[in-house]
């Protein structure tokens, strides 16, 4: 009997141990038999390895169990690593003993399946090679972001996700029954991050945001992960400079550490290496002119749609900031631009090649009167925001911040067709399962 709890070796390590006896554990990825032998390709997180089971060299019990095992059965193999040019990767495992931990049922995913079916069995599809690589990169992205934020002197904070203070337009909130009253899933943690700068000065929240947007685009999720930093004494310029450094640091870590995975995902690593400061900065007004030169009919005051984002960035190698947008299409907390009161002091960061907006940021109104005026203009419920208004009554300071959509960033960097592949269990207008 094999000790199934023994540490064993990962396949990548086993492949580097020719002549050695090793124990590996994994799942059957492919299987065929010929001439009294079964050839199993086994996968684990580190890679795949061909394993050869010779009927004359294992017990009949072991032979029968592997012979009848389905694809994706979990297995433990003991054997010696042989160099063999015919094997994928040049090595194979000559199996001396084995245990099929769980043979289960026939795996429902076969080679050609519709996208909808693969979304229905997402819990199983996550084992596919491609999804594994994307999820590894997602995990690395989280790590690189936290490393940069920590290095830059930020505290990570944890906001509430159930709230009555919406934060953005308030038009796309998911309602929840909160005991005997109504509350909402947060669409942004910004307002709570703002409350914490008075103690911690530079903070970030890294949490889900919820948007009940009825859009069926390749860029919208109903639940997405949102990095929301907030900094005292930052203006729009410092805000953009920090975002540029953050995005560049993520890109350079990706290019430096993750070449192997990026290659498997067919990502253009040279393009990622080009993501370095400075990024282009164009005003909203300049963007409208540019768009009109490119044939768009957009007018001053209009928001950009998918087509405008594409037109603006299709030929860009790096992200582009678009700053100082019309007040009417931006959130209540953005201060008016003293040089052009039709606009507010903010900036969105657009990813290149039409991947869309990855960051929205701005200075925050920090004077009480100005805030109250804007909230009245927008007919907001003052009761729900009384605590936020309070922040402008006691030691208010200039500050700024931004929100970065993690799945948008991953979609852009890995050049994914659809944002749903950037998150393990996507929540979209037509999907809340599995
Ligand atoms: O531009 P948004 O709506 O800005 C805010 O929520 C601010 N309160 C953030 C802040 O300043 N703290 O959203 C910020 C970012 C967008 O740029 C985009 O990357 C992402 O969140 N995002 C979405 N990602 C996926 N699916 C959606 N439905 C998204 N909506 C916004
Ligand atoms: Mg935005």
CSV table of C-alpha atoms and ligand atoms in Angstrom, one decimal:
chain,number,residue,atom,x,y,z
A,1,UNK,CA,0.0,0.0,0.0
A,2,UNK,CA,1.3,3.4,-0.9
A,3,UNK,CA,1.3,6.1,1.8
A,4,UNK,CA,-1.1,8.6,0.2
A,5,UNK,CA,-0.2,11.2,2.8
A,6,UNK,CA,3.5,11.1,2.1
A,7,UNK,CA,4.9,14.4,0.8
A,8,UNK,CA,6.0,13.1,-2.6
A,9,UNK,CA,7.3,15.3,-5.4
A,10,UNK,CA,5.6,17.7,-7.7
A,11,UNK,CA,5.8,16.7,-11.3
A,12,UNK,CA,8.1,19.5,-12.3
A,13,UNK,CA,10.6,18.3,-9.6
A,14,UNK,CA,10.2,14.6,-10.7
A,15,UNK,CA,11.0,15.6,-14.3
A,16,UNK,CA,14.3,16.9,-13.0
A,17,UNK,CA,15.1,13.7,-11.1
A,18,UNK,CA,16.2,11.1,-13.7
A,19,UNK,CA,17.2,7.8,-12.2
A,20,UNK,CA,15.4,8.5,-8.9
A,21,UNK,CA,12.5,6.8,-7.3
A,22,UNK,CA,9.7,9.2,-6.7
A,23,UNK,CA,6.1,9.4,-5.5
A,24,UNK,CA,3.8,11.7,-7.5
A,25,UNK,CA,0.2,12.6,-7.0
A,26,UNK,CA,-2.2,14.1,-9.4
A,27,UNK,CA,-5.1,13.6,-11.9
A,28,UNK,CA,-5.3,11.5,-15.1
A,29,UNK,CA,-5.1,14.0,-17.9
A,30,UNK,CA,-4.8,11.5,-20.8
A,31,UNK,CA,-4.8,7.7,-21.0
A,32,UNK,CA,-4.2,5.1,-23.7
A,33,UNK,CA,-3.2,1.5,-23.6
A,34,UNK,CA,-1.1,-0.6,-26.0
A,35,UNK,CA,0.7,-4.0,-25.8
A,36,UNK,CA,0.1,-4.7,-22.1
A,37,UNK,CA,1.0,-1.2,-21.1
A,38,UNK,CA,-1.1,1.8,-20.0
A,39,UNK,CA,0.3,5.2,-20.8
A,40,UNK,CA,-1.2,7.8,-18.4
A,41,UNK,CA,-0.4,11.5,-18.6
A,42,UNK,CA,-0.8,12.8,-15.1
A,43,UNK,CA,-1.1,16.4,-14.2
A,44,UNK,CA,-0.6,18.4,-11.0
A,45,UNK,CA,-0.3,22.1,-10.5
A,46,UNK,CA,3.4,22.1,-11.6
A,47,UNK,CA,3.0,20.3,-15.0
A,48,UNK,CA,2.3,16.9,-16.7
A,49,UNK,CA,4.3,13.7,-16.9
A,50,UNK,CA,3.8,10.5,-18.9
A,51,UNK,CA,3.6,7.5,-16.6
A,52,UNK,CA,3.9,4.0,-17.9
A,53,UNK,CA,2.2,1.1,-16.2
A,54,UNK,CA,3.4,-2.3,-17.4
A,55,UNK,CA,0.9,-5.1,-16.6
A,56,UNK,CA,3.7,-7.5,-15.7
A,57,UNK,CA,5.2,-5.1,-13.2
A,58,UNK,CA,2.3,-4.2,-11.0
A,59,UNK,CA,-0.3,-6.2,-9.0
A,60,UNK,CA,-3.4,-7.3,-10.8
A,61,UNK,CA,-5.4,-5.1,-8.4
A,62,UNK,CA,-3.4,-2.1,-9.3
A,63,UNK,CA,-3.6,-2.8,-13.0
A,64,UNK,CA,-7.4,-3.3,-12.9
A,65,UNK,CA,-7.9,-0.1,-11.0
A,66,UNK,CA,-5.9,2.1,-13.4
A,67,UNK,CA,-7.4,0.2,-16.4
A,68,UNK,CA,-10.9,1.1,-15.4
A,69,UNK,CA,-10.1,4.7,-14.1
A,70,UNK,CA,-11.8,7.6,-15.9
A,71,UNK,CA,-10.0,10.7,-17.1
A,72,UNK,CA,-9.6,13.1,-14.2
A,73,UNK,CA,-9.4,10.3,-11.6
A,74,UNK,CA,-7.1,11.2,-8.8
A,75,UNK,CA,-4.0,9.0,-8.5
A,76,UNK,CA,-0.8,8.3,-6.6
A,77,UNK,CA,2.1,6.8,-8.5
A,78,UNK,CA,5.4,5.4,-7.2
A,79,UNK,CA,8.1,4.7,-9.8
A,80,UNK,CA,11.4,5.6,-11.2
A,81,UNK,CA,12.1,8.5,-13.6
A,82,UNK,CA,13.5,7.3,-16.9
A,83,UNK,CA,14.9,9.4,-19.7
A,84,UNK,CA,13.0,8.6,-22.9
A,85,UNK,CA,13.1,10.8,-26.0
A,86,UNK,CA,9.7,9.6,-27.1
A,87,UNK,CA,8.0,10.8,-23.9
A,88,UNK,CA,6.7,14.4,-23.8
A,89,UNK,CA,9.3,16.5,-22.1
A,90,UNK,CA,11.9,13.6,-22.5
A,91,UNK,CA,11.2,11.8,-19.3
A,92,UNK,CA,8.6,9.3,-18.1
A,93,UNK,CA,7.7,7.5,-14.9
A,94,UNK,CA,8.1,3.7,-14.9
A,95,UNK,CA,5.4,2.9,-12.4
A,96,UNK,CA,6.1,0.2,-9.7
A,97,UNK,CA,3.0,0.8,-7.5
A,98,UNK,CA,-0.1,2.9,-7.7
A,99,UNK,CA,-3.3,3.9,-5.9
A,100,UNK,CA,-6.4,5.2,-7.7
A,101,UNK,CA,-7.7,7.5,-4.9
A,102,UNK,CA,-11.0,8.2,-6.7
A,103,UNK,CA,-12.1,7.1,-10.0
A,104,UNK,CA,-15.6,8.6,-9.8
A,105,UNK,CA,-17.7,9.1,-12.9
A,106,UNK,CA,-17.0,9.9,-16.5
A,107,UNK,CA,-15.8,13.5,-16.8
A,108,UNK,CA,-18.4,15.5,-18.5
A,109,UNK,CA,-16.1,17.8,-20.4
A,110,UNK,CA,-14.8,16.5,-23.7
A,111,UNK,CA,-12.8,18.2,-26.4
A,112,UNK,CA,-15.4,20.4,-28.2
A,113,UNK,CA,-17.9,22.1,-26.0
A,114,UNK,CA,-19.9,25.3,-26.2
A,115,UNK,CA,-18.9,28.3,-24.2
A,116,UNK,CA,-22.3,28.2,-22.3
A,117,UNK,CA,-21.7,24.5,-21.3
A,118,UNK,CA,-18.2,25.3,-20.1
A,119,UNK,CA,-19.7,28.1,-18.0
A,120,UNK,CA,-22.3,25.7,-16.6
A,121,UNK,CA,-19.5,23.4,-15.5
A,122,UNK,CA,-17.2,26.2,-14.6
A,123,UNK,CA,-16.4,24.3,-11.3
A,124,UNK,CA,-14.9,21.5,-13.4
A,125,UNK,CA,-13.5,23.7,-16.3
A,126,UNK,CA,-11.3,25.5,-13.8
A,127,UNK,CA,-9.0,22.4,-14.0
A,128,UNK,CA,-8.3,23.1,-17.7
A,129,UNK,CA,-4.8,24.1,-18.5
A,130,UNK,CA,-5.7,27.5,-19.7
A,131,UNK,CA,-7.9,28.4,-16.7
A,132,UNK,CA,-5.2,27.1,-14.4
A,133,UNK,CA,-2.7,29.5,-16.0
A,134,UNK,CA,-5.1,32.4,-15.9
A,135,UNK,CA,-5.9,31.7,-12.2
A,136,UNK,CA,-2.1,31.6,-11.4
A,137,UNK,CA,-1.7,35.0,-13.0
A,138,UNK,CA,-4.7,36.3,-11.2
A,139,UNK,CA,-3.1,35.2,-7.9
A,140,UNK,CA,0.2,36.8,-8.9
A,141,UNK,CA,-1.6,40.0,-9.9
A,142,UNK,CA,-3.1,40.2,-6.4
A,143,UNK,CA,0.4,39.7,-4.9
A,144,UNK,CA,2.1,42.2,-7.1
A,145,UNK,CA,-0.5,44.8,-6.3
A,146,UNK,CA,-0.2,44.3,-2.6
A,147,UNK,CA,3.6,44.3,-2.8
A,148,UNK,CA,3.5,47.7,-4.5
A,149,UNK,CA,1.0,49.1,-2.1
A,150,UNK,CA,2.9,47.9,1.0
A,151,UNK,CA,6.2,49.2,-0.4
A,152,UNK,CA,4.6,52.6,-1.0
A,153,UNK,CA,3.6,53.0,2.6
A,154,UNK,CA,-0.2,52.1,2.5
A,155,UNK,CA,-2.3,50.3,5.1
A,156,UNK,CA,-4.8,47.7,3.8
A,157,UNK,CA,-8.2,48.4,5.2
A,158,UNK,CA,-11.4,46.2,5.2
A,159,UNK,CA,-14.6,48.1,4.3
A,160,UNK,CA,-18.2,46.9,4.9
A,161,UNK,CA,-19.7,45.4,1.8
A,162,UNK,CA,-23.3,46.0,2.9
A,163,UNK,CA,-24.1,49.7,3.0
A,164,UNK,CA,-26.8,52.4,2.5
A,165,UNK,CA,-24.3,54.9,1.1
A,166,UNK,CA,-24.0,53.8,-2.5
A,167,UNK,CA,-20.9,55.7,-3.5
A,168,UNK,CA,-21.3,56.0,-7.3
A,169,UNK,CA,-24.4,56.8,-9.3
A,170,UNK,CA,-26.6,54.6,-7.0
A,171,UNK,CA,-28.5,53.5,-10.2
A,172,UNK,CA,-26.9,50.1,-10.3
A,173,UNK,CA,-27.3,48.8,-6.7
A,174,UNK,CA,-28.2,45.3,-5.7
A,175,UNK,CA,-30.7,45.6,-2.9
A,176,UNK,CA,-30.5,43.3,0.2
A,177,UNK,CA,-33.0,42.7,2.9
A,178,UNK,CA,-31.2,44.0,6.0
A,179,UNK,CA,-33.4,42.7,8.9
A,180,UNK,CA,-36.3,45.1,8.8
A,181,UNK,CA,-34.9,47.6,6.4
A,182,UNK,CA,-33.3,48.0,2.9
A,183,UNK,CA,-29.6,48.0,2.3
A,184,UNK,CA,-27.3,47.5,-0.7
A,185,UNK,CA,-24.2,45.6,-1.8
A,186,UNK,CA,-21.5,48.2,-2.2
A,187,UNK,CA,-20.6,49.5,-5.6
A,188,UNK,CA,-17.4,51.0,-4.3
A,189,UNK,CA,-15.6,51.1,-1.0
A,190,UNK,CA,-14.2,54.6,-1.6
A,191,UNK,CA,-16.3,56.5,0.9
A,192,UNK,CA,-15.2,54.2,3.7
A,193,UNK,CA,-11.5,54.4,2.5
A,194,UNK,CA,-11.9,58.2,2.7
A,195,UNK,CA,-13.0,57.9,6.4
A,196,UNK,CA,-9.8,56.0,7.2
A,197,UNK,CA,-7.2,58.4,5.8
A,198,UNK,CA,-7.7,60.7,8.9
A,199,UNK,CA,-6.0,58.0,11.0
A,200,UNK,CA,-3.8,56.1,8.4
A,201,UNK,CA,-3.2,58.8,5.7
A,202,UNK,CA,-2.6,56.3,2.9
A,203,UNK,CA,-5.0,53.3,2.7
A,204,UNK,CA,-6.3,50.8,0.2
A,205,UNK,CA,-9.2,48.5,0.2
A,206,UNK,CA,-9.1,45.4,-1.9
A,207,UNK,CA,-12.5,43.9,-2.0
A,208,UNK,CA,-15.4,43.1,-4.3
A,209,UNK,CA,-17.7,45.7,-5.7
A,210,UNK,CA,-21.2,45.0,-7.0
A,211,UNK,CA,-22.9,46.6,-10.1
A,212,UNK,CA,-26.3,45.7,-11.2
A,213,UNK,CA,-25.5,47.0,-14.7
A,214,UNK,CA,-27.7,45.5,-17.3
A,215,UNK,CA,-24.9,45.6,-19.8
A,216,UNK,CA,-23.9,42.5,-21.8
A,217,UNK,CA,-20.4,43.5,-22.8
A,218,UNK,CA,-17.1,41.7,-22.6
A,219,UNK,CA,-16.0,44.2,-19.9
A,220,UNK,CA,-18.8,44.1,-17.3
A,221,UNK,CA,-19.2,41.8,-14.3
A,222,UNK,CA,-21.9,42.1,-11.7
A,223,UNK,CA,-19.3,41.3,-9.0
A,224,UNK,CA,-15.7,42.3,-9.5
A,225,UNK,CA,-12.6,42.9,-7.4
A,226,UNK,CA,-11.8,46.5,-6.8
A,227,UNK,CA,-8.5,48.0,-5.6
A,228,UNK,CA,-9.4,51.4,-4.0
A,229,UNK,CA,-6.5,53.5,-2.7
A,230,UNK,CA,-7.1,56.8,-1.0
A,231,UNK,CA,-4.3,59.3,-0.2
A,232,UNK,CA,-4.1,62.5,1.9
A,233,UNK,CA,-2.5,65.6,0.2
A,234,UNK,CA,-2.7,64.1,-3.3
A,235,UNK,CA,-4.0,66.1,-6.2
A,236,UNK,CA,-5.0,64.8,-9.6
A,237,UNK,CA,-1.4,65.0,-10.8
A,238,UNK,CA,0.1,63.0,-7.9
A,239,UNK,CA,-2.8,60.6,-8.3
A,240,UNK,CA,-2.0,59.9,-11.9
A,241,UNK,CA,1.7,59.6,-11.2
A,242,UNK,CA,1.0,57.0,-8.6
A,243,UNK,CA,-1.3,55.0,-10.8
A,244,UNK,CA,1.3,55.0,-13.6
A,245,UNK,CA,3.9,53.6,-11.2
A,246,UNK,CA,1.5,51.0,-9.9
A,247,UNK,CA,0.5,49.7,-13.3
A,248,UNK,CA,4.1,49.7,-14.5
A,249,UNK,CA,5.3,47.8,-11.5
A,250,UNK,CA,2.6,45.1,-12.0
A,251,UNK,CA,3.6,44.8,-15.7
A,252,UNK,CA,7.3,44.7,-15.0
A,253,UNK,CA,6.9,42.0,-12.3
A,254,UNK,CA,4.7,40.0,-14.7
A,255,UNK,CA,7.3,40.2,-17.5
A,256,UNK,CA,10.1,39.3,-15.1
A,257,UNK,CA,8.6,36.5,-13.0
A,258,UNK,CA,5.9,34.9,-15.2
A,259,UNK,CA,7.5,34.4,-18.6
A,260,UNK,CA,6.7,30.7,-18.6
A,261,UNK,CA,3.0,31.1,-17.9
A,262,UNK,CA,2.7,34.1,-20.2
A,263,UNK,CA,4.1,32.1,-23.1
A,264,UNK,CA,1.6,29.3,-22.4
A,265,UNK,CA,-1.1,31.9,-22.6
A,266,UNK,CA,0.3,33.3,-25.9
A,267,UNK,CA,0.8,36.7,-24.3
A,268,UNK,CA,3.1,39.1,-26.1
A,269,UNK,CA,5.8,39.6,-23.3
A,270,UNK,CA,7.6,42.3,-25.3
A,271,UNK,CA,4.4,44.4,-25.3
A,272,UNK,CA,4.2,44.0,-21.5
A,273,UNK,CA,7.8,45.1,-21.1
A,274,UNK,CA,6.9,48.4,-22.8
A,275,UNK,CA,4.4,49.4,-20.0
A,276,UNK,CA,6.6,52.0,-18.3
A,277,UNK,CA,6.1,55.6,-17.3
A,278,UNK,CA,5.2,58.1,-18.6
A,279,UNK,CA,1.7,57.3,-19.9
A,280,UNK,CA,0.0,59.8,-22.2
A,281,UNK,CA,-2.3,62.3,-20.5
A,282,UNK,CA,-5.0,63.9,-22.6
A,283,UNK,CA,-7.8,66.1,-21.5
A,284,UNK,CA,-11.4,65.1,-22.1
A,285,UNK,CA,-11.7,68.0,-24.5
A,286,UNK,CA,-8.6,66.8,-26.5
A,287,UNK,CA,-10.1,63.3,-26.5
A,288,UNK,CA,-13.3,64.6,-28.1
A,289,UNK,CA,-11.3,66.4,-30.8
A,290,UNK,CA,-9.3,63.3,-31.5
A,291,UNK,CA,-12.4,61.1,-31.6
A,292,UNK,CA,-14.0,63.5,-34.1
A,293,UNK,CA,-10.9,63.4,-36.3
A,294,UNK,CA,-11.3,59.6,-36.3
A,295,UNK,CA,-14.8,59.8,-37.5
A,296,UNK,CA,-16.8,59.7,-34.2
A,297,UNK,CA,-19.9,62.0,-33.8
A,298,UNK,CA,-19.4,62.4,-30.1
A,299,UNK,CA,-20.1,65.9,-28.7
A,300,UNK,CA,-18.8,67.7,-25.7
A,301,UNK,CA,-20.6,66.3,-22.6
A,302,UNK,CA,-21.1,62.8,-23.9
A,303,UNK,CA,-19.7,59.8,-22.1
A,304,UNK,CA,-17.6,57.3,-24.0
A,305,UNK,CA,-18.9,54.0,-25.1
A,306,UNK,CA,-17.1,50.8,-26.1
A,307,UNK,CA,-16.5,52.2,-29.7
A,308,UNK,CA,-15.0,55.5,-28.5
A,309,UNK,CA,-12.7,53.6,-26.1
A,310,UNK,CA,-11.6,51.4,-28.9
A,311,UNK,CA,-11.0,54.3,-31.3
A,312,UNK,CA,-8.9,56.2,-28.8
A,313,UNK,CA,-6.6,53.4,-27.7
A,314,UNK,CA,-6.5,50.9,-30.6
A,315,UNK,CA,-3.0,52.1,-31.7
A,316,UNK,CA,-1.6,52.8,-28.3
A,317,UNK,CA,1.1,50.6,-26.7
A,318,UNK,CA,0.6,52.0,-23.2
A,319,UNK,CA,-2.4,53.0,-21.1
A,320,UNK,CA,-3.7,56.6,-21.6
A,321,UNK,CA,-5.1,59.0,-19.0
A,322,UNK,CA,-8.1,61.1,-19.9
A,323,UNK,CA,-8.5,63.8,-17.4
A,324,UNK,CA,-11.0,66.5,-16.4
A,325,UNK,CA,-14.4,65.1,-17.5
A,326,UNK,CA,-17.7,67.0,-17.7
A,327,UNK,CA,-19.2,67.4,-14.2
A,328,UNK,CA,-22.6,66.0,-15.3
A,329,UNK,CA,-21.3,62.6,-16.2
A,330,UNK,CA,-19.1,62.1,-13.1
A,331,UNK,CA,-19.8,61.3,-9.4
A,332,UNK,CA,-20.9,63.8,-6.8
A,333,UNK,CA,-17.6,63.8,-4.8
A,334,UNK,CA,-15.4,65.2,-7.6
A,335,UNK,CA,-14.4,68.8,-7.1
A,336,UNK,CA,-15.0,71.4,-9.9
A,337,UNK,CA,-12.0,72.4,-11.9
A,338,UNK,CA,-11.4,76.1,-11.1
A,339,UNK,CA,-10.0,76.7,-14.6
A,340,UNK,CA,-13.0,75.3,-16.3
A,341,UNK,CA,-16.1,74.9,-14.1
A,342,UNK,CA,-17.8,72.7,-16.6
A,343,UNK,CA,-15.4,70.0,-15.7
A,344,UNK,CA,-14.2,68.1,-12.5
A,345,UNK,CA,-10.7,67.2,-11.3
A,346,UNK,CA,-10.5,63.6,-12.3
A,347,UNK,CA,-8.9,61.1,-14.6
A,348,UNK,CA,-9.7,57.7,-16.1
A,349,UNK,CA,-7.0,55.3,-17.3
A,350,UNK,CA,-7.8,53.6,-20.5
A,351,UNK,CA,-6.0,50.3,-21.4
A,352,UNK,CA,-4.4,50.1,-24.8
A,353,UNK,CA,-5.9,48.2,-27.8
A,354,UNK,CA,-9.5,48.9,-26.8
A,355,UNK,CA,-9.5,46.9,-23.5
A,356,UNK,CA,-11.4,49.8,-21.9
A,357,UNK,CA,-11.2,51.8,-18.7
A,358,UNK,CA,-9.1,50.1,-16.0
A,359,UNK,CA,-9.0,52.9,-13.5
A,360,UNK,CA,-11.3,55.7,-12.5
A,361,UNK,CA,-9.9,58.3,-10.0
A,362,UNK,CA,-10.3,61.9,-8.8
A,363,UNK,CA,-9.6,64.5,-6.2
A,364,UNK,CA,-12.3,64.5,-3.6
A,365,UNK,CA,-14.3,67.5,-2.5
A,366,UNK,CA,-13.0,68.3,0.9
A,367,UNK,CA,-14.8,71.5,1.7
A,368,UNK,CA,-18.2,71.1,3.5
A,369,UNK,CA,-20.2,73.7,1.6
A,370,UNK,CA,-19.0,72.5,-1.8
A,371,UNK,CA,-20.0,68.9,-0.9
A,372,UNK,CA,-23.4,69.8,0.4
A,373,UNK,CA,-24.1,71.9,-2.7
A,374,UNK,CA,-23.2,69.0,-5.0
A,375,UNK,CA,-25.2,66.5,-3.0
A,376,UNK,CA,-28.2,68.8,-3.1
A,377,UNK,CA,-27.8,69.2,-6.9
A,378,UNK,CA,-27.9,65.5,-7.3
A,379,UNK,CA,-30.9,65.1,-4.9
A,380,UNK,CA,-29.0,62.6,-2.7
A,381,UNK,CA,-30.4,61.3,0.6
A,382,UNK,CA,-28.4,63.3,3.2
A,383,UNK,CA,-29.4,60.9,6.1
A,384,UNK,CA,-27.6,58.0,4.5
A,385,UNK,CA,-24.5,60.1,3.9
A,386,UNK,CA,-24.4,62.0,7.2
A,387,UNK,CA,-21.2,60.2,8.4
A,388,UNK,CA,-19.5,61.1,5.1
A,389,UNK,CA,-20.5,64.7,5.4
A,390,UNK,CA,-19.1,64.6,9.0
A,391,UNK,CA,-15.6,63.9,7.5
A,392,UNK,CA,-15.7,67.5,6.1
A,393,UNK,CA,-16.5,69.0,9.6
A,394,UNK,CA,-13.4,67.8,11.6
A,395,UNK,CA,-9.9,68.4,10.2
A,396,UNK,CA,-10.8,67.9,6.6
A,397,UNK,CA,-7.8,67.7,4.2
A,398,UNK,CA,-7.3,67.6,0.5
A,399,UNK,CA,-7.1,64.0,-0.8
A,400,UNK,CA,-7.5,61.9,-3.8
A,401,UNK,CA,-7.9,58.3,-4.8
A,402,UNK,CA,-8.9,55.8,-7.4
A,403,UNK,CA,-10.5,52.5,-8.2
A,404,UNK,CA,-8.9,49.8,-10.4
A,405,UNK,CA,-10.9,46.8,-11.7
A,406,UNK,CA,-8.8,43.8,-11.3
A,407,UNK,CA,-10.5,41.7,-13.9
A,408,UNK,CA,-10.2,44.5,-16.4
A,409,UNK,CA,-6.5,44.7,-15.8
A,410,UNK,CA,-6.1,40.9,-16.1
A,411,UNK,CA,-8.2,40.9,-19.3
A,412,UNK,CA,-5.9,43.5,-20.8
A,413,UNK,CA,-2.6,42.1,-19.7
A,414,UNK,CA,-3.4,38.5,-20.8
A,415,UNK,CA,-5.3,39.8,-23.8
A,416,UNK,CA,-8.4,37.8,-22.9
A,417,UNK,CA,-11.5,38.0,-25.2
A,418,UNK,CA,-13.9,38.2,-22.3
A,419,UNK,CA,-13.7,39.5,-18.7
A,420,UNK,CA,-15.6,36.4,-17.4
A,421,UNK,CA,-12.3,34.4,-17.8
A,422,UNK,CA,-10.5,36.7,-15.5
A,423,UNK,CA,-12.5,35.5,-12.5
A,424,UNK,CA,-13.1,31.9,-11.3
A,425,UNK,CA,-16.9,32.2,-10.8
A,426,UNK,CA,-18.2,35.1,-13.0
A,427,UNK,CA,-21.4,36.9,-11.9
A,428,UNK,CA,-23.1,38.3,-15.0
A,429,UNK,CA,-26.5,39.5,-15.9
A,430,UNK,CA,-27.5,36.0,-17.0
A,431,UNK,CA,-25.4,34.0,-14.7
A,432,UNK,CA,-25.2,33.5,-10.9
A,433,UNK,CA,-24.3,29.7,-11.0
A,434,UNK,CA,-22.1,27.9,-10.2
B,1,LIG,O1,-15.1,54.2,-12.5
B,1,LIG,P1,-15.7,53.5,-11.3
B,1,LIG,O2,-17.2,53.3,-11.3
B,1,LIG,O3,-15.2,54.3,-10.1
B,1,LIG,C1,-15.5,54.1,-8.8
B,1,LIG,O4,-16.2,53.2,-8.4
B,1,LIG,C2,-14.7,55.0,-7.8
B,1,LIG,N1,-15.5,55.1,-6.6
B,1,LIG,C3,-13.4,54.3,-7.5
B,1,LIG,C4,-12.6,55.1,-6.6
B,1,LIG,O5,-12.2,56.2,-6.9
B,1,LIG,N2,-12.3,54.6,-5.4
B,1,LIG,O6,-15.0,52.1,-11.2
B,1,LIG,C5,-13.6,52.0,-11.0
B,1,LIG,C6,-13.1,50.8,-11.9
B,1,LIG,C7,-13.3,51.0,-13.4
B,1,LIG,O7,-12.3,51.8,-13.9
B,1,LIG,C8,-13.2,49.6,-13.9
B,1,LIG,O8,-11.9,49.2,-14.0
B,1,LIG,C9,-13.9,48.8,-12.8
B,1,LIG,O9,-13.8,49.6,-11.6
B,1,LIG,N3,-15.3,48.5,-13.0
B,1,LIG,C10,-15.7,47.3,-13.4
B,1,LIG,N4,-15.1,46.1,-13.6
B,1,LIG,C11,-15.8,45.1,-14.0
B,1,LIG,N5,-17.1,45.1,-14.2
B,1,LIG,C12,-17.8,46.2,-14.0
B,1,LIG,N6,-19.2,46.2,-14.1
B,1,LIG,C13,-17.1,47.4,-13.6
B,1,LIG,N7,-17.5,48.7,-13.3
B,1,LIG,C14,-16.3,49.3,-13.0
B,2,LIG,MG1,-15.5,55.0,-14.3
